[in-house]
C-alpha cells in the first residue's frame, strides 16, 4: 500500500494568470493499493458528494499512470480530504497530483517525474496548480510545444496565507466563461510588469511594494460579478496591513499575504465583509508548503 500527502495550492497568483502558483499547508491524504475490484472511500471534505467509482478524479489520474506503464489492474483508494472543493484552493489539482504520484510509486516508479508533470497538466488543463501541488514552493510554469517548463522558489517560513473561503462552490468552467477572449494591450502590460516584479520579490525575499505586484486586470475584474464582496475584501486587506491580496485560482476564496501577528485580524475582517454581502465564509491561516506531494 502507498500513502501520499498532497498540498492545497493557490493559482493565478496575483497577476500570474495560468502561470504562477504556490503550495499551501493544507493537505489531502491518499492511500492506494491494488485490489480485485475498484473501490473508493472518502473521508472529510466532499464526503457524500464525491463520486466513488472508477470515474472518481483520483482514480482516473491513477489509471492514466497505470495505462502509461502498460498496467491494467483495479485499485482501492482511500481519500482523506481537507482541501475544500471548488473554492479556488486546488482541490482538483491535488486529486490529480496525488493520484498520479501514488500510482507511480505503487508500480515501482516507471514513469519519470517530468512525464508525471506533463500528464497532470494535460488532465488539469493548465500547470499553475498541479506544478506547486507536485513540487511545492512558489512556482512559475508554462506550456511550450506540449511540454511543461517550470521553476520553483522557496517561500519565507514566516509568511502566512490567510484564505477567506466563502461557503459556496464556484466551478472553474463557470468562472472561465465570464472572461473575455481579448483584452486591451494596456491590461496585458499591466499584468506582465507586475508578474515580473512578483517573481523578483520571491526570488529576493523582498516584499516591498508587493501590494502593487498582486494587482490584476486579466481575470479578477470579470470574476468579481460571481463573488459578492470580493473587491471590498481585497481593498480592506491592503488597508489593514496585508502585504497583498488577490483572488485564489478561479475563486471564490480570496487570499491575503501577511505575517503571523496580523493574520487573525485580517481573517476575521475578511469574513465580516463577506457576511455584510450576505455570504457566509470561514478563514484559514496557512503556512507555505515547500515539499509538494510526499510519500508517508
PDB file of C-alpha atoms in Angstrom:
ATOM      1  CA  UNK A   1       0.000   0.000   0.000  1.00  0.00           C
ATOM      2  CA  UNK A   2       1.112   3.574  -0.754  1.00  0.00           C
ATOM      3  CA  UNK A   3       0.128   6.703   1.196  1.00  0.00           C
ATOM      4  CA  UNK A   4       0.785  10.246  -0.024  1.00  0.00           C
ATOM      5  CA  UNK A   5       0.208  13.756   1.261  1.00  0.00           C
ATOM      6  CA  UNK A   6      -0.601  16.451  -1.297  1.00  0.00           C
ATOM      7  CA  UNK A   7      -0.970  20.197  -0.578  1.00  0.00           C
ATOM      8  CA  UNK A   8      -3.584  22.765  -1.450  1.00  0.00           C
ATOM      9  CA  UNK A   9      -2.480  25.427  -3.898  1.00  0.00           C
ATOM     10  CA  UNK A  10      -3.304  28.970  -4.886  1.00  0.00           C
ATOM     11  CA  UNK A  11      -3.048  29.706  -8.603  1.00  0.00           C
ATOM     12  CA  UNK A  12      -3.246  32.811 -10.810  1.00  0.00           C
ATOM     13  CA  UNK A  13      -1.087  34.247  -8.016  1.00  0.00           C
ATOM     14  CA  UNK A  14      -1.962  37.946  -8.184  1.00  0.00           C
ATOM     15  CA  UNK A  15      -1.204  38.903 -11.802  1.00  0.00           C
ATOM     16  CA  UNK A  16       0.187  35.459 -12.766  1.00  0.00           C
ATOM     17  CA  UNK A  17      -2.857  34.180 -14.624  1.00  0.00           C
ATOM     18  CA  UNK A  18      -2.430  30.489 -15.556  1.00  0.00           C
ATOM     19  CA  UNK A  19       1.324  30.562 -14.833  1.00  0.00           C
ATOM     20  CA  UNK A  20       2.122  31.378 -11.167  1.00  0.00           C
ATOM     21  CA  UNK A  21       1.059  29.333  -8.164  1.00  0.00           C
ATOM     22  CA  UNK A  22       2.107  28.369  -4.649  1.00  0.00           C
ATOM     23  CA  UNK A  23       1.685  25.343  -2.398  1.00  0.00           C
ATOM     24  CA  UNK A  24      -0.099  25.812   0.932  1.00  0.00           C
ATOM     25  CA  UNK A  25      -0.015  23.983   4.249  1.00  0.00           C
ATOM     26  CA  UNK A  26      -3.438  22.332   3.932  1.00  0.00           C
ATOM     27  CA  UNK A  27      -3.393  18.701   2.873  1.00  0.00           C
ATOM     28  CA  UNK A  28      -5.293  15.797   1.357  1.00  0.00           C
ATOM     29  CA  UNK A  29      -4.114  12.250   2.050  1.00  0.00           C
ATOM     30  CA  UNK A  30      -4.438   9.359  -0.381  1.00  0.00           C
ATOM     31  CA  UNK A  31      -3.995   5.655   0.326  1.00  0.00           C
ATOM     32  CA  UNK A  32      -3.794   3.325  -2.664  1.00  0.00           C
ATOM     33  CA  UNK A  33      -3.314  -0.371  -3.294  1.00  0.00           C
ATOM     34  CA  UNK A  34      -4.190  -2.981  -5.895  1.00  0.00           C
ATOM     35  CA  UNK A  35      -7.345  -4.995  -5.258  1.00  0.00           C
ATOM     36  CA  UNK A  36      -9.634  -7.358  -7.217  1.00  0.00           C
ATOM     37  CA  UNK A  37     -12.233  -4.666  -7.966  1.00  0.00           C
ATOM     38  CA  UNK A  38     -12.322  -0.834  -7.950  1.00  0.00           C
ATOM     39  CA  UNK A  39     -13.170   0.792  -4.611  1.00  0.00           C
ATOM     40  CA  UNK A  40     -13.073   4.418  -3.428  1.00  0.00           C
ATOM     41  CA  UNK A  41     -13.639   5.636   0.144  1.00  0.00           C
ATOM     42  CA  UNK A  42     -13.936   9.328   1.051  1.00  0.00           C
ATOM     43  CA  UNK A  43     -13.469  10.932   4.472  1.00  0.00           C
ATOM     44  CA  UNK A  44     -13.725  14.666   5.162  1.00  0.00           C
ATOM     45  CA  UNK A  45     -14.355  17.316   2.511  1.00  0.00           C
ATOM     46  CA  UNK A  46     -16.698  16.037  -0.177  1.00  0.00           C
ATOM     47  CA  UNK A  47     -17.851  13.038   1.813  1.00  0.00           C
ATOM     48  CA  UNK A  48     -21.283  12.176   0.470  1.00  0.00           C
ATOM     49  CA  UNK A  49     -20.847  14.125  -2.793  1.00  0.00           C
ATOM     50  CA  UNK A  50     -17.625  12.865  -4.361  1.00  0.00           C
ATOM     51  CA  UNK A  51     -18.029  10.014  -6.867  1.00  0.00           C
ATOM     52  CA  UNK A  52     -16.797   6.680  -5.507  1.00  0.00           C
ATOM     53  CA  UNK A  53     -16.213   4.606  -8.595  1.00  0.00           C
ATOM     54  CA  UNK A  54     -13.743   4.493 -11.484  1.00  0.00           C
ATOM     55  CA  UNK A  55     -14.884   7.932 -12.657  1.00  0.00           C
ATOM     56  CA  UNK A  56     -13.517   9.481  -9.446  1.00  0.00           C
ATOM     57  CA  UNK A  57     -10.840  12.055 -10.336  1.00  0.00           C
ATOM     58  CA  UNK A  58      -8.124  10.466  -8.183  1.00  0.00           C
ATOM     59  CA  UNK A  59      -8.920   7.067  -9.668  1.00  0.00           C
ATOM     60  CA  UNK A  60      -8.830   8.447 -13.223  1.00  0.00           C
ATOM     61  CA  UNK A  61      -5.478  10.151 -12.555  1.00  0.00           C
ATOM     62  CA  UNK A  62      -4.046   6.922 -11.170  1.00  0.00           C
ATOM     63  CA  UNK A  63      -5.461   4.931 -14.083  1.00  0.00           C
ATOM     64  CA  UNK A  64      -3.736   7.324 -16.508  1.00  0.00           C
ATOM     65  CA  UNK A  65      -0.367   6.433 -14.976  1.00  0.00           C
ATOM     66  CA  UNK A  66      -1.193   2.721 -14.973  1.00  0.00           C
ATOM     67  CA  UNK A  67      -2.064   2.995 -18.664  1.00  0.00           C
ATOM     68  CA  UNK A  68       1.197   4.861 -19.351  1.00  0.00           C
ATOM     69  CA  UNK A  69       3.042   1.932 -17.773  1.00  0.00           C
ATOM     70  CA  UNK A  70       1.002  -0.681 -19.627  1.00  0.00           C
ATOM     71  CA  UNK A  71      -0.678  -1.999 -16.473  1.00  0.00           C
ATOM     72  CA  UNK A  72      -4.363  -2.941 -16.225  1.00  0.00           C
ATOM     73  CA  UNK A  73      -5.273  -3.526 -12.578  1.00  0.00           C
ATOM     74  CA  UNK A  74      -8.041  -2.379 -10.248  1.00  0.00           C
ATOM     75  CA  UNK A  75      -7.338  -0.084  -7.305  1.00  0.00           C
ATOM     76  CA  UNK A  76      -8.623   0.504  -3.812  1.00  0.00           C
ATOM     77  CA  UNK A  77      -8.321   4.188  -2.906  1.00  0.00           C
ATOM     78  CA  UNK A  78      -8.994   5.892   0.410  1.00  0.00           C
ATOM     79  CA  UNK A  79      -9.230   9.700   0.384  1.00  0.00           C
ATOM     80  CA  UNK A  80      -8.887  11.862   3.484  1.00  0.00           C
ATOM     81  CA  UNK A  81      -9.764  15.342   2.225  1.00  0.00           C
ATOM     82  CA  UNK A  82      -9.103  18.637   3.972  1.00  0.00           C
ATOM     83  CA  UNK A  83      -8.992  20.917   0.898  1.00  0.00           C
ATOM     84  CA  UNK A  84     -12.427  22.494   0.235  1.00  0.00           C
ATOM     85  CA  UNK A  85     -13.968  21.577  -3.111  1.00  0.00           C
ATOM     86  CA  UNK A  86     -14.406  24.110  -5.928  1.00  0.00           C
ATOM     87  CA  UNK A  87     -13.224  27.075  -3.841  1.00  0.00           C
ATOM     88  CA  UNK A  88     -10.042  28.057  -5.686  1.00  0.00           C
ATOM     89  CA  UNK A  89      -7.617  26.139  -3.479  1.00  0.00           C
ATOM     90  CA  UNK A  90      -6.546  23.463  -5.945  1.00  0.00           C
ATOM     91  CA  UNK A  91      -8.729  20.537  -4.890  1.00  0.00           C
ATOM     92  CA  UNK A  92      -8.782  19.034  -8.388  1.00  0.00           C
ATOM     93  CA  UNK A  93      -5.027  19.540  -8.842  1.00  0.00           C
ATOM     94  CA  UNK A  94      -4.456  17.762  -5.527  1.00  0.00           C
ATOM     95  CA  UNK A  95      -6.535  14.822  -6.744  1.00  0.00           C
ATOM     96  CA  UNK A  96      -4.586  14.589  -9.987  1.00  0.00           C
ATOM     97  CA  UNK A  97      -1.119  15.109  -8.495  1.00  0.00           C
ATOM     98  CA  UNK A  98      -1.712  12.767  -5.585  1.00  0.00           C
ATOM     99  CA  UNK A  99      -3.394  10.082  -7.684  1.00  0.00           C
ATOM    100  CA  UNK A 100      -0.607  10.032 -10.253  1.00  0.00           C
ATOM    101  CA  UNK A 101       2.241  10.045  -7.731  1.00  0.00           C
ATOM    102  CA  UNK A 102       0.646   7.306  -5.631  1.00  0.00           C
ATOM    103  CA  UNK A 103       0.022   5.087  -8.655  1.00  0.00           C
ATOM    104  CA  UNK A 104       3.558   5.567  -9.936  1.00  0.00           C
ATOM    105  CA  UNK A 105       5.040   4.609  -6.553  1.00  0.00           C
ATOM    106  CA  UNK A 106       2.710   1.600  -6.376  1.00  0.00           C
ATOM    107  CA  UNK A 107       4.159   0.443  -9.715  1.00  0.00           C
ATOM    108  CA  UNK A 108       7.741   0.979  -8.565  1.00  0.00           C
ATOM    109  CA  UNK A 109       8.256   4.354 -10.280  1.00  0.00           C
ATOM    110  CA  UNK A 110       8.382   3.504 -14.000  1.00  0.00           C
ATOM    111  CA  UNK A 111       7.050   6.905 -15.166  1.00  0.00           C
ATOM    112  CA  UNK A 112       9.627   9.767 -14.980  1.00  0.00           C
ATOM    113  CA  UNK A 113       8.682  12.751 -12.824  1.00  0.00           C
ATOM    114  CA  UNK A 114       8.675  15.232 -15.708  1.00  0.00           C
ATOM    115  CA  UNK A 115       6.285  12.919 -17.551  1.00  0.00           C
ATOM    116  CA  UNK A 116       4.033  12.952 -14.474  1.00  0.00           C
ATOM    117  CA  UNK A 117       4.041  16.766 -14.593  1.00  0.00           C
ATOM    118  CA  UNK A 118       3.033  16.742 -18.254  1.00  0.00           C
ATOM    119  CA  UNK A 119       0.327  14.114 -17.722  1.00  0.00           C
ATOM    120  CA  UNK A 120      -1.067  16.048 -14.761  1.00  0.00           C
ATOM    121  CA  UNK A 121      -1.101  19.283 -16.760  1.00  0.00           C
ATOM    122  CA  UNK A 122      -2.909  17.580 -19.645  1.00  0.00           C
ATOM    123  CA  UNK A 123      -5.562  16.375 -17.222  1.00  0.00           C
ATOM    124  CA  UNK A 124      -5.919  19.682 -15.334  1.00  0.00           C
ATOM    125  CA  UNK A 125      -5.699  21.866 -18.454  1.00  0.00           C
ATOM    126  CA  UNK A 126      -3.011  24.265 -17.179  1.00  0.00           C
ATOM    127  CA  UNK A 127       0.081  23.880 -14.994  1.00  0.00           C
ATOM    128  CA  UNK A 128      -0.191  26.635 -12.367  1.00  0.00           C
ATOM    129  CA  UNK A 129      -1.953  24.400  -9.805  1.00  0.00           C
ATOM    130  CA  UNK A 130      -0.510  20.960 -10.498  1.00  0.00           C
ATOM    131  CA  UNK A 131       3.140  22.086 -10.553  1.00  0.00           C
ATOM    132  CA  UNK A 132       3.174  23.507  -6.996  1.00  0.00           C
ATOM    133  CA  UNK A 133       0.989  20.592  -5.842  1.00  0.00           C
ATOM    134  CA  UNK A 134       3.705  18.237  -7.071  1.00  0.00           C
ATOM    135  CA  UNK A 135       6.889  20.131  -6.164  1.00  0.00           C
ATOM    136  CA  UNK A 136       5.831  22.713  -3.547  1.00  0.00           C
ATOM    137  CA  UNK A 137       7.059  26.274  -3.197  1.00  0.00           C
ATOM    138  CA  UNK A 138       6.316  29.367  -5.248  1.00  0.00           C
ATOM    139  CA  UNK A 139       6.198  28.096  -8.833  1.00  0.00           C
ATOM    140  CA  UNK A 140       6.211  29.566 -12.314  1.00  0.00           C
ATOM    141  CA  UNK A 141       5.211  27.253 -15.149  1.00  0.00           C
ATOM    142  CA  UNK A 142       4.382  27.435 -18.839  1.00  0.00           C
ATOM    143  CA  UNK A 143       3.388  25.096 -21.631  1.00  0.00           C
ATOM    144  CA  UNK A 144       5.830  25.133 -24.551  1.00  0.00           C
ATOM    145  CA  UNK A 145       5.314  22.834 -27.526  1.00  0.00           C
ATOM    146  CA  UNK A 146       3.351  20.393 -25.406  1.00  0.00           C
ATOM    147  CA  UNK A 147       5.910  20.326 -22.582  1.00  0.00           C
ATOM    148  CA  UNK A 148       5.723  21.985 -19.175  1.00  0.00           C
ATOM    149  CA  UNK A 149       8.707  24.170 -18.271  1.00  0.00           C
ATOM    150  CA  UNK A 150       8.802  25.258 -14.646  1.00  0.00           C
ATOM    151  CA  UNK A 151      10.851  26.853 -11.896  1.00  0.00           C
ATOM    152  CA  UNK A 152      10.201  26.887  -8.160  1.00  0.00           C
ATOM    153  CA  UNK A 153      11.462  29.022  -5.276  1.00  0.00           C
ATOM    154  CA  UNK A 154      11.179  28.557  -1.505  1.00  0.00           C
ATOM    155  CA  UNK A 155       8.891  30.877   0.441  1.00  0.00           C
ATOM    156  CA  UNK A 156       9.764  32.539   3.780  1.00  0.00           C
ATOM    157  CA  UNK A 157       8.705  30.451   6.777  1.00  0.00           C
ATOM    158  CA  UNK A 158       7.168  33.476   8.493  1.00  0.00           C
ATOM    159  CA  UNK A 159       4.861  34.277   5.573  1.00  0.00           C
ATOM    160  CA  UNK A 160       1.192  33.398   6.047  1.00  0.00           C
ATOM    161  CA  UNK A 161      -1.579  32.908   3.515  1.00  0.00           C
ATOM    162  CA  UNK A 162      -4.916  33.955   5.027  1.00  0.00           C
ATOM    163  CA  UNK A 163      -7.662  32.357   2.955  1.00  0.00           C
ATOM    164  CA  UNK A 164     -11.229  33.611   3.309  1.00  0.00           C
ATOM    165  CA  UNK A 165     -13.339  30.773   1.936  1.00  0.00           C
ATOM    166  CA  UNK A 166     -16.992  31.513   1.053  1.00  0.00           C
ATOM    167  CA  UNK A 167     -19.419  28.646   1.623  1.00  0.00           C
ATOM    168  CA  UNK A 168     -20.426  28.199  -1.986  1.00  0.00           C
ATOM    169  CA  UNK A 169     -18.861  26.319  -4.869  1.00  0.00           C
ATOM    170  CA  UNK A 170     -17.579  28.051  -7.994  1.00  0.00           C
ATOM    171  CA  UNK A 171     -16.629  25.658 -10.753  1.00  0.00           C
ATOM    172  CA  UNK A 172     -13.631  26.728 -12.832  1.00  0.00           C
ATOM    173  CA  UNK A 173     -15.582  26.161 -16.048  1.00  0.00           C
ATOM    174  CA  UNK A 174     -18.201  28.709 -14.955  1.00  0.00           C
ATOM    175  CA  UNK A 175     -15.537  31.163 -13.798  1.00  0.00           C
ATOM    176  CA  UNK A 176     -13.759  30.943 -17.169  1.00  0.00           C
ATOM    177  CA  UNK A 177     -16.933  31.688 -19.107  1.00  0.00           C
ATOM    178  CA  UNK A 178     -17.025  35.265 -17.798  1.00  0.00           C
ATOM    179  CA  UNK A 179     -13.527  36.036 -19.106  1.00  0.00           C
ATOM    180  CA  UNK A 180     -13.164  37.972 -22.370  1.00  0.00           C
ATOM    181  CA  UNK A 181     -11.496  36.386 -25.394  1.00  0.00           C
ATOM    182  CA  UNK A 182      -9.400  39.527 -25.902  1.00  0.00           C
ATOM    183  CA  UNK A 183      -8.052  42.164 -23.508  1.00  0.00           C
ATOM    184  CA  UNK A 184      -6.650  45.668 -24.083  1.00  0.00           C
ATOM    185  CA  UNK A 185      -2.909  45.873 -24.638  1.00  0.00           C
ATOM    186  CA  UNK A 186      -2.628  48.155 -21.611  1.00  0.00           C
ATOM    187  CA  UNK A 187      -4.155  45.438 -19.383  1.00  0.00           C
ATOM    188  CA  UNK A 188      -1.712  42.855 -20.730  1.00  0.00           C
ATOM    189  CA  UNK A 189       1.230  45.165 -19.979  1.00  0.00           C
ATOM    190  CA  UNK A 190      -0.228  45.880 -16.526  1.00  0.00           C
ATOM    191  CA  UNK A 191      -0.139  42.168 -15.653  1.00  0.00           C
ATOM    192  CA  UNK A 192       3.174  41.406 -17.356  1.00  0.00           C
ATOM    193  CA  UNK A 193       5.023  44.104 -15.412  1.00  0.00           C
ATOM    194  CA  UNK A 194       3.530  43.039 -12.088  1.00  0.00           C
ATOM    195  CA  UNK A 195       4.169  39.350 -12.729  1.00  0.00           C
ATOM    196  CA  UNK A 196       7.840  40.081 -13.396  1.00  0.00           C
ATOM    197  CA  UNK A 197       8.160  42.061 -10.174  1.00  0.00           C
ATOM    198  CA  UNK A 198       6.232  39.415  -8.211  1.00  0.00           C
ATOM    199  CA  UNK A 199       8.735  36.753  -9.268  1.00  0.00           C
ATOM    200  CA  UNK A 200      11.639  39.091  -8.421  1.00  0.00           C
ATOM    201  CA  UNK A 201      10.135  39.696  -4.975  1.00  0.00           C
ATOM    202  CA  UNK A 202      10.003  35.986  -4.173  1.00  0.00           C
ATOM    203  CA  UNK A 203      13.452  35.354  -5.621  1.00  0.00           C
ATOM    204  CA  UNK A 204      14.951  38.011  -3.359  1.00  0.00           C
ATOM    205  CA  UNK A 205      12.597  37.621  -0.397  1.00  0.00           C
ATOM    206  CA  UNK A 206      11.920  41.352  -0.577  1.00  0.00           C
ATOM    207  CA  UNK A 207       8.199  42.093  -0.293  1.00  0.00           C
ATOM    208  CA  UNK A 208       8.439  45.860  -0.559  1.00  0.00           C
ATOM    209  CA  UNK A 209       5.550  47.101  -2.748  1.00  0.00           C
ATOM    210  CA  UNK A 210       4.152  43.577  -3.165  1.00  0.00           C
ATOM    211  CA  UNK A 211       0.678  45.050  -2.664  1.00  0.00           C
ATOM    212  CA  UNK A 212       1.161  46.614  -6.108  1.00  0.00           C
ATOM    213  CA  UNK A 213       2.605  43.417  -7.602  1.00  0.00           C
ATOM    214  CA  UNK A 214      -0.529  41.474  -6.548  1.00  0.00           C
ATOM    215  CA  UNK A 215      -2.810  43.603  -8.724  1.00  0.00           C
ATOM    216  CA  UNK A 216      -4.595  42.061 -11.705  1.00  0.00           C
ATOM    217  CA  UNK A 217      -6.666  43.160 -14.696  1.00  0.00           C
ATOM    218  CA  UNK A 218      -6.986  39.873 -16.613  1.00  0.00           C
ATOM    219  CA  UNK A 219      -9.466  37.902 -14.522  1.00  0.00           C
ATOM    220  CA  UNK A 220     -10.391  39.468 -11.174  1.00  0.00           C
ATOM    221  CA  UNK A 221     -12.464  42.378 -12.547  1.00  0.00           C
ATOM    222  CA  UNK A 222     -14.584  39.927 -14.561  1.00  0.00           C
ATOM    223  CA  UNK A 223     -14.960  37.271 -11.868  1.00  0.00           C
ATOM    224  CA  UNK A 224     -15.936  39.814  -9.219  1.00  0.00           C
ATOM    225  CA  UNK A 225     -19.515  39.626 -10.534  1.00  0.00           C
ATOM    226  CA  UNK A 226     -19.613  35.990  -9.386  1.00  0.00           C
ATOM    227  CA  UNK A 227     -18.192  36.712  -5.904  1.00  0.00           C
ATOM    228  CA  UNK A 228     -20.075  39.413  -3.949  1.00  0.00           C
ATOM    229  CA  UNK A 229     -17.723  41.282  -1.636  1.00  0.00           C
ATOM    230  CA  UNK A 230     -14.502  40.176  -3.341  1.00  0.00           C
ATOM    231  CA  UNK A 231     -13.340  43.665  -4.301  1.00  0.00           C
ATOM    232  CA  UNK A 232     -14.203  45.043  -0.845  1.00  0.00           C
ATOM    233  CA  UNK A 233     -12.231  42.254   0.826  1.00  0.00           C
ATOM    234  CA  UNK A 234      -9.159  42.948  -1.309  1.00  0.00           C
ATOM    235  CA  UNK A 235      -9.337  46.698  -0.648  1.00  0.00           C
ATOM    236  CA  UNK A 236      -9.825  46.223   3.100  1.00  0.00           C
ATOM    237  CA  UNK A 237      -6.961  43.732   3.449  1.00  0.00           C
ATOM    238  CA  UNK A 238      -4.403  46.081   1.961  1.00  0.00           C
ATOM    239  CA  UNK A 239      -5.715  48.984   4.067  1.00  0.00           C
ATOM    240  CA  UNK A 240      -5.342  46.865   7.227  1.00  0.00           C
ATOM    241  CA  UNK A 241      -1.734  45.971   6.604  1.00  0.00           C
ATOM    242  CA  UNK A 242      -1.783  42.864   4.415  1.00  0.00           C
ATOM    243  CA  UNK A 243       1.270  42.581   2.186  1.00  0.00           C
ATOM    244  CA  UNK A 244      -1.069  41.884  -0.724  1.00  0.00           C
ATOM    245  CA  UNK A 245      -4.439  40.352  -1.531  1.00  0.00           C
ATOM    246  CA  UNK A 246      -5.906  38.527  -4.532  1.00  0.00           C
ATOM    247  CA  UNK A 247      -8.481  36.035  -5.755  1.00  0.00           C
ATOM    248  CA  UNK A 248      -7.240  32.474  -5.322  1.00  0.00           C
ATOM    249  CA  UNK A 249      -7.467  30.488  -8.535  1.00  0.00           C
ATOM    250  CA  UNK A 250     -10.919  30.880 -10.075  1.00  0.00           C
ATOM    251  CA  UNK A 251     -12.340  31.675  -6.630  1.00  0.00           C
ATOM    252  CA  UNK A 252     -14.398  32.171  -4.621  1.00  0.00           C
ATOM    253  CA  UNK A 253     -11.611  32.044  -1.979  1.00  0.00           C
ATOM    254  CA  UNK A 254      -9.669  35.263  -1.504  1.00  0.00           C
ATOM    255  CA  UNK A 255      -6.127  35.144  -0.120  1.00  0.00           C
ATOM    256  CA  UNK A 256      -4.060  37.827   1.532  1.00  0.00           C
ATOM    257  CA  UNK A 257      -0.381  37.647   2.374  1.00  0.00           C
ATOM    258  CA  UNK A 258       0.743  38.732   5.819  1.00  0.00           C
ATOM    259  CA  UNK A 259       2.995  37.897   8.712  1.00  0.00           C
ATOM    260  CA  UNK A 260       1.708  35.743  11.568  1.00  0.00           C
ATOM    261  CA  UNK A 261       0.839  38.544  14.006  1.00  0.00           C
ATOM    262  CA  UNK A 262      -1.558  40.240  11.565  1.00  0.00           C
ATOM    263  CA  UNK A 263      -3.170  37.054  10.284  1.00  0.00           C
ATOM    264  CA  UNK A 264      -6.097  36.547  12.729  1.00  0.00           C
ATOM    265  CA  UNK A 265      -7.241  40.183  12.485  1.00  0.00           C
ATOM    266  CA  UNK A 266      -7.175  40.043   8.689  1.00  0.00           C
ATOM    267  CA  UNK A 267      -9.023  36.717   8.608  1.00  0.00           C
ATOM    268  CA  UNK A 268     -11.804  37.979  10.870  1.00  0.00           C
ATOM    269  CA  UNK A 269     -12.167  41.183   8.854  1.00  0.00           C
ATOM    270  CA  UNK A 270     -12.391  39.279   5.556  1.00  0.00           C
ATOM    271  CA  UNK A 271     -15.152  37.055   6.959  1.00  0.00           C
ATOM    272  CA  UNK A 272     -17.057  40.120   8.249  1.00  0.00           C
ATOM    273  CA  UNK A 273     -17.006  41.812   4.851  1.00  0.00           C
ATOM    274  CA  UNK A 274     -18.289  38.716   3.096  1.00  0.00           C
ATOM    275  CA  UNK A 275     -21.059  38.454   5.715  1.00  0.00           C
ATOM    276  CA  UNK A 276     -22.058  42.079   5.048  1.00  0.00           C
ATOM    277  CA  UNK A 277     -22.646  40.950   1.453  1.00  0.00           C
ATOM    278  CA  UNK A 278     -24.778  38.034   2.608  1.00  0.00           C
ATOM    279  CA  UNK A 279     -22.012  35.466   2.064  1.00  0.00           C
ATOM    280  CA  UNK A 280     -21.078  33.074   4.864  1.00  0.00           C
ATOM    281  CA  UNK A 281     -17.395  32.183   4.930  1.00  0.00           C
ATOM    282  CA  UNK A 282     -14.594  30.923   7.110  1.00  0.00           C
ATOM    283  CA  UNK A 283     -10.926  31.743   7.185  1.00  0.00           C
ATOM    284  CA  UNK A 284      -7.834  29.579   7.423  1.00  0.00           C
ATOM    285  CA  UNK A 285      -4.319  30.745   8.232  1.00  0.00           C
ATOM    286  CA  UNK A 286      -1.998  28.638   6.103  1.00  0.00           C
ATOM    287  CA  UNK A 287       1.765  28.275   6.097  1.00  0.00           C
ATOM    288  CA  UNK A 288       3.796  27.937   2.893  1.00  0.00           C
ATOM    289  CA  UNK A 289       4.465  24.364   1.767  1.00  0.00           C
ATOM    290  CA  UNK A 290       7.902  23.635   0.388  1.00  0.00           C
ATOM    291  CA  UNK A 291       7.604  19.877  -0.206  1.00  0.00           C
ATOM    292  CA  UNK A 292       4.716  19.304  -2.613  1.00  0.00           C
ATOM    293  CA  UNK A 293       3.445  15.730  -2.815  1.00  0.00           C
ATOM    294  CA  UNK A 294       5.327  13.439  -0.445  1.00  0.00           C
ATOM    295  CA  UNK A 295       5.145   9.770   0.492  1.00  0.00           C
ATOM    296  CA  UNK A 296       4.305   8.884   4.078  1.00  0.00           C
TER     297      UNK A 296
END
